[in-house]
Coordinates of C-alpha atoms (C1' of nucleotides) in Angstrom, one line a residue:
Chain U
X1 CA -5.6 35.7 -14.6
X2 CA -1.7 36.6 -14.9
X3 CA 0.8 35.1 -11.9
X4 CA 3.4 36.9 -11.2
X5 CA 7.1 34.8 -11.6
X6 CA 6.9 33.9 -7.9
X7 CA 3.3 33.2 -7.7
X8 CA 4.9 30.5 -10.6
X9 CA 7.8 29.4 -8.7
X10 CA 5.7 28.8 -5.9
X11 CA 2.8 26.7 -8.4
X12 CA 6.6 25.0 -9.4
X13 CA 7.8 24.2 -6.0
X14 CA 4.1 22.4 -4.7
X15 CA 5.1 20.0 -7.7
X16 CA 8.4 19.1 -6.5
X17 CA 7.2 18.8 -3.4
X18 CA 5.1 16.1 -4.2
X19 CA 7.7 15.3 -6.9
X20 CA 9.8 13.9 -3.4
X21 CA 6.9 11.5 -2.2
X22 CA 5.6 14.2 -0.2
X23 CA 2.0 15.3 0.5
X24 CA 2.5 19.4 0.6
X25 CA -0.7 18.9 2.5
X26 CA -0.6 16.8 4.9
X27 CA -4.0 15.7 6.7
X28 CA -3.2 14.6 10.1
X29 CA -2.6 16.0 13.6
X30 CA 0.7 17.5 13.7
X31 CA 1.6 17.2 17.2
X32 CA 3.0 21.2 19.0
X33 CA 3.9 20.5 22.8
X34 CA 5.7 24.4 21.7
X35 CA 6.0 28.4 21.6
X36 CA 8.1 30.3 20.3
X37 CA 7.5 33.4 23.8
X38 CA 7.2 30.5 26.6
X39 CA 10.2 29.0 25.0
X40 CA 12.2 31.9 25.1
X41 CA 10.8 33.2 27.8
X42 CA 11.7 30.1 30.7
X43 CA 14.9 28.8 29.2
X44 CA 17.2 27.6 32.2
X45 CA 20.8 27.4 30.7
X46 CA 24.4 26.6 33.4
X47 CA 27.0 28.7 34.4
X48 CA 28.7 28.1 31.0
X49 CA 25.7 29.7 29.3
X50 CA 24.3 25.8 27.4
X51 CA 21.7 25.4 27.7
X52 CA 19.3 22.8 29.9
X53 CA 15.6 22.7 29.4
X54 CA 13.1 22.6 26.6
X55 CA 16.2 19.4 25.0
X56 CA 12.5 18.1 23.3
X57 CA 10.2 20.2 21.5
X58 CA 8.3 19.8 18.1
X59 CA 6.8 24.0 16.8
X60 CA 5.5 24.3 13.7
X61 CA 4.1 27.7 11.8
X62 CA 5.4 29.8 8.9
X63 CA 9.2 30.6 7.7
X64 CA 9.5 34.1 7.7
X65 CA 13.1 34.2 7.2
X66 CA 16.1 31.4 5.5
X67 CA 19.9 32.2 4.8
X68 CA 21.7 29.2 3.6
X69 CA 24.6 28.5 5.0
X70 CA 25.8 25.7 2.3
X71 CA 25.2 22.3 4.8
X72 CA 24.2 24.0 6.8
X73 CA 21.2 27.5 7.5
X74 CA 19.2 29.4 9.5
X75 CA 15.4 30.6 9.8
X76 CA 12.9 32.1 11.8
X77 CA 10.1 30.3 12.8
X78 CA 7.0 32.3 13.0
X79 CA 3.4 30.0 15.2
X80 CA 1.2 32.1 17.0
X81 CA 2.7 33.4 20.2
X82 CA 6.0 35.1 17.9
X83 CA 9.5 33.6 16.4
X84 CA 11.7 31.3 16.8
X85 CA 15.6 30.6 14.8
X86 CA 15.5 27.6 13.4
X87 CA 18.9 26.1 12.8
X88 CA 19.1 23.4 9.9
X89 CA 21.6 21.7 9.3
X90 CA 21.8 19.0 6.0
X91 CA 23.4 16.3 8.0
X92 CA 20.7 16.6 11.1
X93 CA 17.1 16.8 8.4
X94 CA 18.1 14.0 5.9
X95 CA 21.1 11.3 8.4
X96 CA 21.9 9.0 5.3
X97 CA 22.6 8.6 1.9
X98 CA 20.1 10.5 0.5
X99 CA 20.0 14.2 0.9
X100 CA 17.0 15.5 -0.1
X101 CA 14.4 16.7 2.3
X102 CA 17.7 19.4 3.7
X103 CA 19.5 19.7 -0.3
X104 CA 16.4 19.7 -2.3
X105 CA 13.8 20.0 0.1
X106 CA 14.8 22.6 2.5
X107 CA 17.4 24.4 0.6
X108 CA 14.9 25.2 -2.4
X109 CA 11.8 24.0 -2.8
X110 CA 10.6 25.5 0.4
X111 CA 8.9 29.3 0.9
X112 CA 8.8 32.0 2.9
X113 CA 5.7 32.1 3.9
X114 CA 5.3 28.1 4.3
X115 CA 3.7 26.0 7.0
X116 CA 6.5 23.0 8.3
X117 CA 6.6 21.3 12.3
X118 CA 10.0 20.5 13.6
X119 CA 11.7 19.1 16.1
X120 CA 14.3 19.2 18.1
X121 CA 16.1 21.0 21.3
X122 CA 16.8 24.3 22.4
X123 CA 20.4 26.1 22.5
X124 CA 21.7 29.8 22.7
X125 CA 24.7 30.4 19.8
X126 CA 27.1 31.9 19.1
X127 CA 25.1 35.2 19.2
X128 CA 23.4 34.6 21.8
X129 CA 20.0 33.9 20.5
X130 CA 17.5 30.9 21.6
X131 CA 17.3 28.8 18.3
X132 CA 15.8 25.6 17.8
X133 CA 18.4 23.1 16.7
X134 CA 15.6 21.3 14.1
X135 CA 16.6 17.0 14.1
X136 CA 13.5 16.3 12.6
X137 CA 11.2 17.9 9.9
X138 CA 7.9 18.0 8.2
X139 CA 6.7 20.4 5.3
X140 CA 3.1 21.3 6.5
X141 CA 1.0 23.5 3.9
X142 CA 2.7 25.9 1.1
X143 CA 2.2 29.4 0.3
X144 CA 1.8 29.5 -3.3
X145 CA 2.2 33.5 -2.5
X146 CA 4.6 35.6 -1.4
X147 CA 4.5 36.8 2.2
X148 CA 5.4 41.1 1.8
X149 CA 9.0 40.6 4.2
X150 CA 9.3 43.1 6.8
X151 CA 12.2 43.8 8.3
X152 CA 13.0 45.0 12.2
X153 CA 17.6 46.0 13.1
X154 CA 18.6 45.9 16.3
X155 CA 17.1 50.1 16.7
X156 CA 14.4 48.7 15.9
X157 CA 13.6 50.6 12.1
X158 CA 11.6 48.8 10.2
X159 CA 12.2 48.3 6.3
X160 CA 9.8 47.0 3.8
X161 CA 6.9 47.1 6.1
X162 CA 3.6 46.6 5.2
X163 CA 1.8 49.7 5.8
X164 CA -0.3 50.3 3.7
X165 CA -3.6 51.0 5.4
X166 CA -5.9 49.8 2.5
X167 CA -4.3 46.0 2.4
X168 CA -3.9 46.0 5.1
X169 CA -7.7 46.1 5.9
X170 CA -8.0 44.2 2.9
X171 CA -5.6 41.4 3.2
X172 CA -5.6 41.3 7.5
X173 CA -4.8 37.5 7.4
X174 CA -1.3 38.7 5.3
X175 CA -1.6 41.6 7.4
X176 CA -1.9 40.0 11.1
X177 CA 1.2 37.6 9.4
X178 CA 3.8 40.4 8.4
X179 CA 2.6 42.2 11.5
X180 CA 2.1 40.5 14.2
X181 CA 2.5 43.2 17.0
X182 CA -1.6 43.9 15.2
X183 CA -2.5 41.0 17.0
X184 CA -1.6 42.9 20.2
X185 CA -5.2 44.5 20.2
X186 CA -7.1 42.1 19.3
X187 CA -6.4 40.3 22.5
X188 CA -7.1 42.9 24.6
X189 CA -10.6 43.3 22.8
X190 CA -10.9 39.6 23.8
X191 CA -10.3 40.3 27.5
X192 CA -12.0 42.9 27.2
X193 CA -15.2 41.4 26.1
X194 CA -13.9 38.6 28.9
X195 CA -13.8 39.8 31.3
X196 CA -17.1 42.1 30.4
X197 CA -18.9 38.9 30.4
X198 CA -17.6 37.7 33.4
X199 CA -18.0 40.7 35.3
X200 CA -21.5 41.5 33.9
X201 CA -22.0 37.1 35.2
X202 CA -21.0 37.5 38.7
X203 CA -24.3 40.6 38.4
X204 CA -25.9 38.1 38.3
X205 CA -27.8 38.4 34.5
X206 CA -28.4 36.2 32.2
X207 CA -26.3 36.7 28.5
X208 CA -29.0 36.9 26.2
X209 CA -29.5 36.7 22.1
X210 CA -32.2 39.3 20.9
X211 CA -33.3 39.0 16.6
X212 CA -30.8 41.3 14.3
X213 CA -33.8 40.9 12.4
X214 CA -35.9 42.6 12.5
X215 CA -39.7 44.8 11.3
X216 CA -39.8 47.7 13.0
X217 CA -36.0 49.3 13.7
X218 CA -36.6 50.5 16.9
X219 CA -34.2 51.6 20.1
X220 CA -32.0 54.6 18.8
X221 CA -32.3 57.3 16.5
X222 CA -30.3 55.7 12.4
X223 CA -30.6 55.9 9.5
X224 CA -31.8 51.4 8.4
X225 CA -30.3 49.1 6.2
X226 CA -33.3 47.5 4.5
X227 CA -34.2 43.4 3.1
X228 CA -36.5 41.8 2.9
X229 CA -37.5 38.3 3.8
X230 CA -38.5 36.6 0.2
X231 CA -41.0 34.0 2.3
X232 CA -42.6 36.3 3.9
X233 CA -42.6 38.8 2.0
X234 CA -42.1 41.9 4.3
X235 CA -39.0 44.5 5.0
X236 CA -37.1 44.0 7.6
X237 CA -34.5 45.6 9.0
X238 CA -31.0 45.2 10.3
X239 CA -31.6 46.4 13.9
X240 CA -29.7 49.4 15.0
X241 CA -30.3 48.7 18.4
X242 CA -30.9 46.0 21.3
X243 CA -32.7 47.4 23.3
X244 CA -36.0 46.9 22.7
X245 CA -36.7 43.3 23.3
X246 CA -33.5 44.1 27.0
X247 CA -36.4 45.3 28.3
X248 CA -39.0 42.9 26.6
X249 CA -37.4 40.0 28.3
X250 CA -37.9 42.9 31.3
X251 CA -41.3 42.7 31.4
X252 CA -40.6 39.3 30.7
X253 CA -39.1 38.5 34.3
X254 CA -35.1 37.7 33.5
X255 CA -34.0 40.4 36.6
X256 CA -30.9 41.5 34.6
X257 CA -30.1 40.8 30.8
X258 CA -26.9 41.8 28.6
X259 CA -26.1 41.5 25.5
X260 CA -22.9 41.7 23.2
X261 CA -24.4 43.0 20.1
X262 CA -23.0 43.5 16.6
X263 CA -25.4 47.1 15.6
X264 CA -25.9 47.7 11.8
X265 CA -26.3 52.3 11.3
X266 CA -26.1 53.0 7.3
X267 CA -24.6 56.5 7.5
X268 CA -21.2 57.6 6.7
X269 CA -17.8 56.0 7.0
X270 CA -14.7 57.4 8.9
X271 CA -12.2 57.1 11.6
X272 CA -14.1 55.8 14.6
X273 CA -17.6 55.7 12.2
X274 CA -18.3 51.4 10.7
X275 CA -21.4 50.1 9.3
X276 CA -21.4 47.7 11.7
X277 CA -19.7 48.2 15.8
X278 CA -20.6 46.2 19.2
X279 CA -22.5 47.1 22.3
X280 CA -23.4 45.6 24.8
X281 CA -25.8 46.2 26.7
X282 CA -27.8 44.9 30.1
X283 CA -30.9 45.9 31.9
X284 CA -31.3 45.8 34.9
X285 CA -35.2 45.6 36.9
X286 CA -35.9 47.3 40.6
X287 CA -32.3 50.0 39.7
X288 CA -31.5 53.7 38.7
X289 CA -29.4 55.1 36.3
X290 CA -27.4 56.3 40.7
X291 CA -26.7 52.2 40.9
X292 CA -26.1 51.7 37.0
X293 CA -23.5 55.1 37.0
X294 CA -21.8 53.0 40.3
X295 CA -22.0 49.8 38.2
X296 CA -20.5 51.2 35.3
X297 CA -17.7 52.7 36.9
X298 CA -17.0 49.0 38.4
X299 CA -17.4 47.5 35.4
X300 CA -14.3 49.6 33.3
X301 CA -12.8 49.6 36.1
X302 CA -13.1 46.3 36.4
X303 CA -12.3 45.5 32.9
X304 CA -9.3 48.2 31.6
X305 CA -7.7 46.8 34.8
X306 CA -7.8 42.7 33.7
X307 CA -7.2 43.9 30.1
X308 CA -4.0 45.9 31.2
X309 CA -3.0 43.5 34.2
X310 CA -4.2 45.3 37.0
X311 CA -3.3 49.0 35.7
X312 CA -7.0 51.8 35.0
X313 CA -4.6 54.1 33.2
X314 CA -4.1 53.7 29.7
X315 CA -2.7 56.3 27.3
X316 CA -4.7 58.0 24.4
X317 CA -2.3 60.3 22.8
X318 CA -1.2 63.6 24.3
X319 CA -3.9 62.6 26.8
X320 CA -3.1 59.5 29.9
X321 CA -7.4 58.0 31.2
X322 CA -7.7 56.5 34.1
X323 CA -11.1 55.3 34.0
X324 CA -10.9 53.7 38.4
X325 CA -14.1 55.3 39.6
X326 CA -15.2 57.2 40.3
X327 CA -15.7 59.9 37.9
X328 CA -17.1 63.0 37.5
X329 CA -21.0 63.5 37.5
X330 CA -21.5 66.5 36.3
X331 CA -25.4 67.8 35.0
X332 CA -25.6 68.5 31.2
X333 CA -27.4 72.1 32.1
X334 CA -24.1 72.5 34.5
X335 CA -21.5 71.3 31.8
X336 CA -22.8 73.4 29.3
X337 CA -22.1 76.9 31.8
X338 CA -18.9 75.5 33.1
X339 CA -17.4 75.4 29.0
X340 CA -20.2 77.9 27.8
X341 CA -20.6 80.0 30.3
X342 CA -25.1 80.0 29.1
X343 CA -27.5 78.4 31.5
X344 CA -30.3 77.0 29.4
X345 CA -31.9 76.6 32.8
X346 CA -35.4 76.8 32.3
X347 CA -34.2 79.0 28.9
X348 CA -37.3 77.4 26.3
X349 CA -37.0 77.3 22.2
X350 CA -36.6 80.4 21.4
X351 CA -33.6 81.0 24.3
X352 CA -32.2 78.0 23.1
X353 CA -32.0 79.8 19.4
X354 CA -30.6 82.7 21.1
X355 CA -27.2 80.4 22.3
X356 CA -26.0 78.5 19.9
X357 CA -26.6 82.2 17.6
X358 CA -24.2 83.3 19.9
X359 CA -21.8 80.5 20.1
X360 CA -22.2 80.8 16.8
X361 CA -23.4 77.4 16.0
X362 CA -25.6 76.5 13.9
X363 CA -28.4 74.9 13.9
X364 CA -32.1 74.5 11.5
X365 CA -35.9 74.9 11.9
X366 CA -36.4 70.9 12.0
X367 CA -34.0 71.3 15.3
X368 CA -36.5 71.2 18.4
X369 CA -35.2 72.5 21.7
X370 CA -34.0 68.8 23.1
X371 CA -31.5 69.0 19.7
X372 CA -30.5 72.7 20.1
X373 CA -28.6 71.4 23.5
X374 CA -27.3 68.4 22.0
X375 CA -26.0 70.7 20.1
X376 CA -24.7 73.4 22.2
X377 CA -23.5 70.2 24.1
X378 CA -22.0 68.5 21.4
X379 CA -19.9 72.1 19.3
X380 CA -19.1 72.9 23.0
X381 CA -18.8 70.6 25.5
X382 CA -18.1 67.4 24.9
X383 CA -14.7 67.3 23.4
X384 CA -13.3 69.1 27.1
X385 CA -14.0 65.1 28.6
X386 CA -11.0 63.8 28.8
X387 CA -11.1 62.2 31.7
X388 CA -13.9 59.5 32.5
X389 CA -17.1 61.8 33.4
X390 CA -20.7 60.9 33.7
X391 CA -22.7 64.1 32.1
X392 CA -26.9 63.5 33.5
X393 CA -29.7 64.2 33.1
X394 CA -30.8 65.7 29.8
X395 CA -34.1 67.1 28.2
X396 CA -36.7 65.2 27.4
X397 CA -37.1 65.7 23.4
X398 CA -33.7 64.0 23.2
X399 CA -34.4 60.6 25.0
X400 CA -37.9 59.4 24.0
X401 CA -37.2 56.0 26.3
X402 CA -35.9 57.3 29.6
X403 CA -38.2 58.0 32.9
X404 CA -38.7 61.1 33.5
X405 CA -36.4 62.9 36.4
X406 CA -37.4 62.0 39.3
X407 CA -36.8 66.7 41.1
X408 CA -36.5 67.8 37.7
X409 CA -39.1 69.3 35.3
X410 CA -38.3 68.5 31.6
X411 CA -35.2 66.0 32.2
X412 CA -35.1 62.4 32.4
X413 CA -33.0 60.2 34.4
X414 CA -30.2 59.6 32.1
X415 CA -26.7 58.9 31.6
X416 CA -23.7 58.9 29.3
X417 CA -20.1 58.6 29.9
X418 CA -17.6 60.8 28.5
X419 CA -14.0 60.0 27.5
X420 CA -11.2 61.1 25.8
X421 CA -14.1 64.0 24.3
X422 CA -16.4 61.1 23.0
X423 CA -20.0 59.4 23.8
X424 CA -18.8 55.4 25.6
X425 CA -22.3 54.5 27.5
X426 CA -25.2 55.6 27.2
X427 CA -27.9 55.1 30.2
X428 CA -31.2 55.3 31.6
X429 CA -33.9 54.8 34.1
X430 CA -35.7 53.4 31.5
X431 CA -39.1 54.1 31.3
X432 CA -41.5 51.8 32.0
X433 CA -44.9 54.1 32.2
X434 CA -46.8 53.0 28.7
X435 CA -49.1 56.1 28.3
X436 CA -45.8 58.2 28.6
X437 CA -43.7 56.2 26.4
X438 CA -46.7 56.2 23.9
X439 CA -47.1 60.1 23.7
X440 CA -43.0 60.4 23.7
X441 CA -43.5 58.3 20.7
X442 CA -45.4 60.4 18.9
X443 CA -43.6 63.0 19.9
X444 CA -41.0 61.9 17.8
X445 CA -43.6 61.3 15.0
X446 CA -44.3 65.0 15.2
X447 CA -40.3 65.7 14.8
X448 CA -40.2 63.2 12.3
X449 CA -42.6 65.4 10.5
X450 CA -41.4 68.1 11.1
X451 CA -38.1 66.6 8.9
X452 CA -36.0 65.7 10.7
X453 CA -35.3 62.3 9.6
X454 CA -33.8 60.7 13.6
X455 CA -36.2 60.6 15.4
X456 CA -38.1 57.5 16.6
X457 CA -40.8 55.4 14.9
X458 CA -43.7 53.7 16.8
X459 CA -43.2 49.7 18.5
X460 CA -46.5 48.9 19.1
X461 CA -45.5 45.4 20.0
X462 CA -43.1 47.4 22.8
X463 CA -45.8 49.2 23.9
X464 CA -48.0 46.4 24.3
X465 CA -45.5 44.7 27.0
X466 CA -44.9 47.7 27.7
X467 CA -48.4 48.1 29.8
X468 CA -48.3 44.6 30.6
X469 CA -46.2 46.1 32.9
X470 CA -42.1 46.5 33.3
X471 CA -40.9 46.7 36.4
X472 CA -38.5 49.6 37.6
X473 CA -35.5 48.9 36.1
X474 CA -31.6 51.1 35.1
X475 CA -30.0 50.2 30.7
X476 CA -26.7 51.0 29.7
X477 CA -25.8 50.2 26.8
X478 CA -21.0 51.0 26.6
X479 CA -19.8 50.6 22.2
X480 CA -17.3 48.4 22.2
X481 CA -14.8 48.7 19.6
X482 CA -14.3 52.7 20.3
X483 CA -14.3 51.5 24.3
X484 CA -11.2 49.2 22.4
X485 CA -9.6 52.3 20.7
X486 CA -9.2 53.9 23.9
X487 CA -7.9 51.6 25.9
X488 CA -5.4 49.9 22.9
X489 CA -4.3 53.7 21.8
X490 CA -5.2 54.3 18.2
X491 CA -7.4 56.5 16.4
X492 CA -9.3 54.9 13.9
X493 CA -12.2 52.0 14.2
X494 CA -10.1 49.9 11.8
X495 CA -7.3 49.4 13.8
X496 CA -10.1 48.1 16.0
X497 CA -11.6 46.3 14.1
X498 CA -10.6 42.7 11.4
X499 CA -12.4 43.5 9.0
X500 CA -13.6 47.1 9.2
X501 CA -15.9 47.6 5.7
X502 CA -14.1 48.9 2.4
X503 CA -15.6 49.6 -0.6
X504 CA -15.4 47.3 -3.4
X505 CA -12.5 45.7 -4.9
X506 CA -12.6 46.4 -8.4
X507 CA -14.2 44.2 -10.1
X508 CA -16.1 43.6 -7.7
X509 CA -19.5 46.4 -8.4
X510 CA -21.9 47.4 -10.3
X511 CA -23.9 46.3 -8.1
X512 CA -27.4 48.8 -8.7
X513 CA -27.5 51.6 -6.1
X514 CA -31.2 50.6 -4.4
X515 CA -32.8 53.4 -2.2
X516 CA -33.0 52.3 1.8
X517 CA -35.8 54.7 2.8
X518 CA -37.6 54.0 4.9
X519 CA -41.3 54.0 6.5
Chain X
rG1 C1' -20.8 64.9 1.0
rA2 C1' -16.4 69.2 0.7
rU3 C1' -11.5 70.8 -0.3
rU4 C1' -6.1 68.7 -0.2
rC5 C1' -3.0 64.7 -1.1
rC6 C1' -1.5 59.6 -2.9
rU7 C1' -1.8 55.6 -7.0
rU8 C1' 5.3 52.5 -10.6
rA9 C1' 8.1 45.7 -9.7
rG10 C1' 5.9 40.7 -4.7
rC11 C1' 6.8 44.8 -0.6
rU12 C1' 9.2 49.5 0.7
rC13 C1' 9.8 53.7 -2.4
rA14 C1' 13.0 56.8 -6.3
rG15 C1' 12.2 59.4 -11.2
rU16 C1' 15.6 66.5 -13.5
rU17 C1' 12.1 71.2 -17.8
rG18 C1' 8.8 66.1 -20.4
rG19 C1' 13.9 63.1 -23.7
rC20 C1' 17.2 56.9 -25.1
rU21 C1' 15.8 50.2 -23.7
rA22 C1' 12.0 53.5 -16.4
rG23 C1' 16.0 52.9 -11.9
rA24 C1' 17.2 51.1 -6.2
rG25 C1' 16.9 47.8 -2.3
rC26 C1' 14.3 43.6 -0.5
rA27 C1' 11.5 38.9 -2.1
rU28 C1' 13.0 36.2 -6.6
rC29 C1' 15.8 32.9 -9.8
rU30 C1' 21.7 30.7 -10.8
rC31 C1' 26.2 29.4 -8.0
rA32 C1' 29.5 29.4 -4.0
rC33 C1' 30.0 28.7 1.9
rU34 C1' 28.4 24.0 9.0
rU35 C1' 26.9 29.5 14.2
rU36 C1' 24.3 34.0 10.8
rU37 C1' 21.1 38.0 11.8
rA38 C1' 17.3 43.5 8.1
rA39 C1' 21.1 43.7 4.5
rU40 C1' 27.0 36.5 2.9
rG41 C1' 29.4 37.5 -2.1
rA42 C1' 29.2 37.1 -7.4
rG43 C1' 25.6 37.1 -11.1
rA44 C1' 20.2 36.8 -13.7
rG45 C1' 15.5 37.7 -14.4
rG46 C1' 11.1 40.7 -12.9
rG47 C1' 6.9 45.8 -15.2
rU48 C1' -1.1 47.3 -17.6
rC49 C1' 3.4 53.6 -14.7
rC50 C1' -4.3 53.4 -11.3
rU51 C1' -7.9 53.3 -15.8
rG52 C1' -9.6 56.1 -20.6
rG53 C1' -9.3 60.1 -23.5
rG54 C1' -6.8 64.0 -24.8
rU55 C1' -1.9 68.3 -26.3
rU56 C1' 2.8 66.4 -28.3
rC57 C1' 7.6 64.8 -32.4
rG58 C1' 7.7 62.6 -28.2
rA59 C1' 3.4 61.1 -21.1
rG60 C1' 6.3 57.5 -15.0
rC61 C1' 5.6 63.3 -15.9
rC62 C1' 1.2 68.3 -18.7
rC63 C1' -5.0 68.4 -19.0
rC64 C1' -9.7 66.3 -19.3
rA65 C1' -12.8 62.5 -16.6
rG66 C1' -13.5 57.5 -14.2
rA67 C1' -11.7 54.4 -10.3
rG68 C1' -10.2 52.7 -6.2
rG69 C1' -7.3 55.6 -1.2
rA70 C1' -4.6 58.3 2.9
rA71 C1' -6.0 63.2 5.9
rU72 C1' -8.8 67.3 7.5
rC73 C1' -14.1 69.4 7.3
rA74 C1' -19.4 68.2 7.8
rC75 C1' -22.5 64.4 9.7
rC76 C1' -23.2 60.8 13.1
rA77 C1' -29.1 60.6 19.2

RNA sequence: GAUUCCUUAGCUCAGUUGGCUAGAGCAUCUCACUUUUAAUGAGAGGGUCCUGGGUUCGAGCCCCAGAGGAAUCACCA
């Protein structure tokens, strides 16, 4: 493999460090005592501006810039919290006759991106920069590739930004090193999940894990990834949902379960879809979808607040969205009435086709009543729902796992939470009548025969579990990635995933394309 | 899947109607310098112009095909 001049120089420097008798990849624990950001935030000074605390600190991180001026140097050290300036003078780190630690190691063999550890005291330079006056300096790890050097001036102008999305996503380690501002997105993601988990724990639910490799892909309408188990010699699918397994656990006698689950869908990729994504689903016995709406409001208000220092408002593009409950509740029919003026209550399939025609919505023959309503909603309503809004009471045809509405014929007890024009959560009073459930699966099979490739497959074991009896149950799924996008103001799902799916890098392809046909 | 645009040094980018040896800043290398700050001064090196064809006396530039990427649309309960 061809190496650039800079990579060759770094390999030479690596050898020269060894020649000095210094191990460039030492094994021992390095006793870090402080983080850059903590020092900068908590520094104290006396009346003359002299720093009075942090007189013995030890930090470690990458060297991100170095300005040598003869026998003294300035450098920036970046640790997990941020950057701090180092002041390194020759006679401090190399007090004896041998000045090689400074003249050779620090000035010549140290490259940008190398990890070092330093000990010293905190002071302020003439220009007022909080800095560490280094007394001891330890080499911790060599970087053999040059990092992009991104600089920002006092006015916030960024120079030589490492901004190519492809390179950023392919080499996230480089991205987050030189663009540490993006770390905040992932910290928020982590805090959001932590807050949700503690909310669900406090609710008395139990965190569980269910199979990712499934013999039947159920619980959602989507194309799966197919694989094969060699010993069993059977096809397996990566789960498109975990819903049917969580309900089996309600049958089993757990009153409340939740799972943060990776889902896999073999569909298109764009800025709101990644082939694998994360959802949290939870199911609670003896509750209904009304209870779940209130719980969902409380959960999101709590979680968004926890991420945003108590503030439930987030800005997404033009819009400010407030996750403080209660949220507006609007039936599907009323929502369509409000945004199109069309009345879908009691409309049969032919009437719905007429409505679609009037609204200039393209439909095809495979679409049943439920799908037609979904098209109208998706085309004409969804995008208008900016503030958190519960859309409730869906047509039965598009909800094969949902209990029939307690009072409205042809509807089911289902809601979706719409935020910023996108679906964020989907929930229902779970269908627990096994005979009804079997009929719904059979209806799905008919849709499949009609050509609907998203129709659900029959799951006999799931039906068997329902036949043993499942208590009335409310369940919900909440898409974590899209929620993180909203609370971090990102418009692309790739920005909230550490390692979004990418096409293979050049050279690494040539795999045969085998079809992932199901059934 | 469709349309449009993009791919030039480690990074960010110029590159004229098609014309000498393809440029700049940062990074790298050499020398000088003990409180500097995106960028100290002086000097030097560094290129598969995405790939493969074609047109031409001559291609980074024009044409064809391909790869990768971005945006918009379609699809995605």
